[in-house]
Amino acid sequence: QVQLVESGGGLVQAGGSLRLSCAASGRTVSSTTMAWFRQAPGKEREFVAGITWFRGTTFYADSVKGRFTISRDNAKNTLYLQMNGLKPEDTAVYFCAAAGRKTTTQAREFNDWGQGTQVTVSS
């Protein structure tokens, strides 16, 4: 099991940038596939970006491709999400999650979740 704590959310104008962090403990970020999800009010939780445990291969939802970048710092045992070109429709609570050795975008296959951090993009 891995414990996850997100930070870095906030209020930003459209076109701006934010970097989210997810500090992990109990397991190294390089030993588990990790991802960012988001959930807007009244909507289902949706996959945003992921990074595989072994090769560190990244994969993204079409809605954020080219604007968001997922990365990890093994020394700090931390996952990041750099978000550029933010849009009002990116407003949501963002969660990081771990899925063990699976490569997946399905929320039900992620076993460990952080508490979430709010991102609000004003127009």
mmCIF file of C-alpha atoms in Angstrom:
data_model
loop_
_atom_site.group_PDB
_atom_site.id
_atom_site.type_symbol
_atom_site.label_atom_id
_atom_site.label_comp_id
_atom_site.label_asym_id
_atom_site.label_seq_id
_atom_site.Cartn_x
_atom_site.Cartn_y
_atom_site.Cartn_z
ATOM 1 C CA GLN A 1 0.000 0.000 0.000
ATOM 2 C CA VAL A 2 1.165 3.519 -0.742
ATOM 3 C CA GLN A 3 0.125 6.738 0.982
ATOM 4 C CA LEU A 4 -0.330 9.734 -1.325
ATOM 5 C CA VAL A 5 -0.584 13.443 -0.518
ATOM 6 C CA GLU A 6 -1.319 15.978 -3.256
ATOM 7 C CA SER A 7 -0.477 19.674 -3.208
ATOM 8 C CA GLY A 8 -0.146 22.596 -5.581
ATOM 9 C CA GLY A 9 -3.739 23.287 -6.508
ATOM 10 C CA GLY A 10 -5.194 26.773 -6.574
ATOM 11 C CA LEU A 11 -6.954 29.469 -8.574
ATOM 12 C CA VAL A 12 -5.476 30.506 -11.918
ATOM 13 C CA GLN A 13 -6.651 32.461 -14.930
ATOM 14 C CA ALA A 14 -7.292 30.776 -18.244
ATOM 15 C CA GLY A 15 -4.031 30.299 -20.119
ATOM 16 C CA GLY A 16 -2.045 30.046 -16.910
ATOM 17 C CA SER A 17 -0.029 27.206 -15.415
ATOM 18 C CA LEU A 18 0.085 25.132 -12.255
ATOM 19 C CA ARG A 19 2.238 22.257 -11.088
ATOM 20 C CA LEU A 20 0.673 19.608 -8.894
ATOM 21 C CA SER A 21 2.769 17.390 -6.645
ATOM 22 C CA CYS A 22 1.964 14.032 -5.104
ATOM 23 C CA ALA A 23 4.275 12.896 -2.305
ATOM 24 C CA ALA A 24 4.335 9.137 -1.853
ATOM 25 C CA SER A 25 5.287 7.010 1.133
ATOM 26 C CA GLY A 26 5.189 3.312 1.798
ATOM 27 C CA ARG A 27 6.260 2.448 -1.733
ATOM 28 C CA THR A 28 8.493 4.074 -4.338
ATOM 29 C CA VAL A 29 6.858 5.899 -7.241
ATOM 30 C CA SER A 30 9.050 3.927 -9.641
ATOM 31 C CA SER A 31 7.633 0.596 -8.431
ATOM 32 C CA THR A 32 4.003 1.323 -9.284
ATOM 33 C CA THR A 33 2.090 2.727 -12.220
ATOM 34 C CA MET A 34 0.810 6.112 -11.139
ATOM 35 C CA ALA A 35 -1.715 8.515 -12.589
ATOM 36 C CA TRP A 36 -3.614 11.721 -12.158
ATOM 37 C CA PHE A 37 -7.401 11.768 -12.278
ATOM 38 C CA ARG A 38 -9.817 14.637 -11.894
ATOM 39 C CA GLN A 39 -13.417 15.037 -10.879
ATOM 40 C CA ALA A 40 -15.580 18.058 -11.571
ATOM 41 C CA PRO A 41 -18.837 18.664 -9.672
ATOM 42 C CA GLY A 42 -21.590 16.381 -10.908
ATOM 43 C CA LYS A 43 -19.225 14.415 -13.151
ATOM 44 C CA GLU A 44 -17.477 11.083 -12.922
ATOM 45 C CA ARG A 45 -13.823 10.828 -12.062
ATOM 46 C CA GLU A 46 -11.800 10.841 -15.276
ATOM 47 C CA PHE A 47 -8.283 9.819 -16.188
ATOM 48 C CA VAL A 48 -5.884 12.670 -16.983
ATOM 49 C CA ALA A 49 -2.348 11.276 -17.266
ATOM 50 C CA GLY A 50 -0.350 8.207 -16.261
ATOM 51 C CA ILE A 51 3.200 6.932 -16.034
ATOM 52 C CA THR A 52 4.150 3.255 -16.039
ATOM 53 C CA TRP A 53 6.217 1.756 -13.273
ATOM 54 C CA PHE A 54 8.976 0.088 -15.274
ATOM 55 C CA ARG A 55 9.900 2.226 -18.251
ATOM 56 C CA GLY A 56 8.244 5.410 -17.094
ATOM 57 C CA THR A 57 6.189 5.538 -20.276
ATOM 58 C CA THR A 58 3.662 8.375 -20.140
ATOM 59 C CA PHE A 59 0.122 8.424 -21.504
ATOM 60 C CA TYR A 60 -2.539 11.122 -21.566
ATOM 61 C CA ALA A 61 -6.200 11.793 -22.076
ATOM 62 C CA ASP A 62 -6.839 13.471 -25.417
ATOM 63 C CA SER A 63 -8.271 16.503 -23.656
ATOM 64 C CA VAL A 64 -4.924 17.366 -22.032
ATOM 65 C CA LYS A 65 -2.415 16.045 -24.566
ATOM 66 C CA GLY A 66 0.105 18.725 -25.465
ATOM 67 C CA ARG A 67 -0.800 20.872 -22.445
ATOM 68 C CA PHE A 68 -0.134 18.645 -19.417
ATOM 69 C CA THR A 69 3.021 16.707 -18.562
ATOM 70 C CA ILE A 70 3.286 13.929 -15.974
ATOM 71 C CA SER A 71 6.652 13.145 -14.445
ATOM 72 C CA ARG A 72 8.209 11.639 -11.368
ATOM 73 C CA ASP A 73 11.259 12.316 -9.229
ATOM 74 C CA ASN A 74 12.491 9.017 -7.844
ATOM 75 C CA ALA A 75 14.867 10.683 -5.381
ATOM 76 C CA LYS A 76 12.023 12.708 -3.866
ATOM 77 C CA ASN A 77 9.512 9.887 -4.325
ATOM 78 C CA THR A 78 7.116 12.400 -5.811
ATOM 79 C CA LEU A 79 4.806 12.475 -8.819
ATOM 80 C CA TYR A 80 4.127 15.724 -10.675
ATOM 81 C CA LEU A 81 1.616 17.124 -13.120
ATOM 82 C CA GLN A 82 2.690 20.244 -14.977
ATOM 83 C CA MET A 83 -0.395 21.924 -16.380
ATOM 84 C CA ASN A 84 0.014 24.634 -19.022
ATOM 85 C CA GLY A 85 -2.562 26.429 -21.111
ATOM 86 C CA LEU A 86 -5.233 25.844 -18.502
ATOM 87 C CA LYS A 87 -8.870 26.175 -19.536
ATOM 88 C CA PRO A 88 -12.018 26.697 -17.434
ATOM 89 C CA GLU A 89 -13.035 23.128 -18.282
ATOM 90 C CA ASP A 90 -9.931 21.889 -16.436
ATOM 91 C CA THR A 91 -11.548 23.011 -13.177
ATOM 92 C CA ALA A 92 -11.832 19.974 -10.896
ATOM 93 C CA VAL A 93 -10.437 18.218 -7.872
ATOM 94 C CA TYR A 94 -7.269 16.440 -8.970
ATOM 95 C CA PHE A 95 -6.247 13.124 -7.438
ATOM 96 C CA CYS A 96 -3.118 11.059 -7.741
ATOM 97 C CA ALA A 97 -3.421 7.305 -7.616
ATOM 98 C CA ALA A 98 -1.324 4.143 -7.734
ATOM 99 C CA ALA A 99 -2.163 0.917 -9.584
ATOM 100 C CA GLY A 100 0.682 -1.441 -8.747
ATOM 101 C CA ARG A 101 2.116 -3.133 -11.841
ATOM 102 C CA LYS A 102 -0.947 -2.650 -14.044
ATOM 103 C CA THR A 103 -1.005 -0.267 -16.998
ATOM 104 C CA THR A 104 -4.497 1.132 -17.003
ATOM 105 C CA THR A 105 -6.601 4.269 -17.233
ATOM 106 C CA GLN A 106 -9.558 2.789 -15.343
ATOM 107 C CA ALA A 107 -10.118 4.353 -11.919
ATOM 108 C CA ARG A 108 -11.460 1.080 -10.482
ATOM 109 C CA GLU A 109 -8.071 -0.553 -11.038
ATOM 110 C CA PHE A 110 -6.204 1.974 -8.904
ATOM 111 C CA ASN A 111 -5.902 0.817 -5.315
ATOM 112 C CA ASP A 112 -4.441 3.813 -3.551
ATOM 113 C CA TRP A 113 -5.631 7.415 -3.747
ATOM 114 C CA GLY A 114 -4.696 10.769 -2.326
ATOM 115 C CA GLN A 115 -7.197 13.181 -0.814
ATOM 116 C CA GLY A 116 -7.233 15.491 -3.830
ATOM 117 C CA THR A 117 -6.345 19.107 -4.515
ATOM 118 C CA GLN A 118 -8.680 21.721 -6.013
ATOM 119 C CA VAL A 119 -7.800 23.402 -9.298
ATOM 120 C CA THR A 120 -9.985 26.296 -10.389
ATOM 121 C CA VAL A 121 -9.484 28.045 -13.726
ATOM 122 C CA SER A 122 -11.257 31.358 -14.212
ATOM 123 C CA SER A 123 -12.220 32.676 -17.641
#
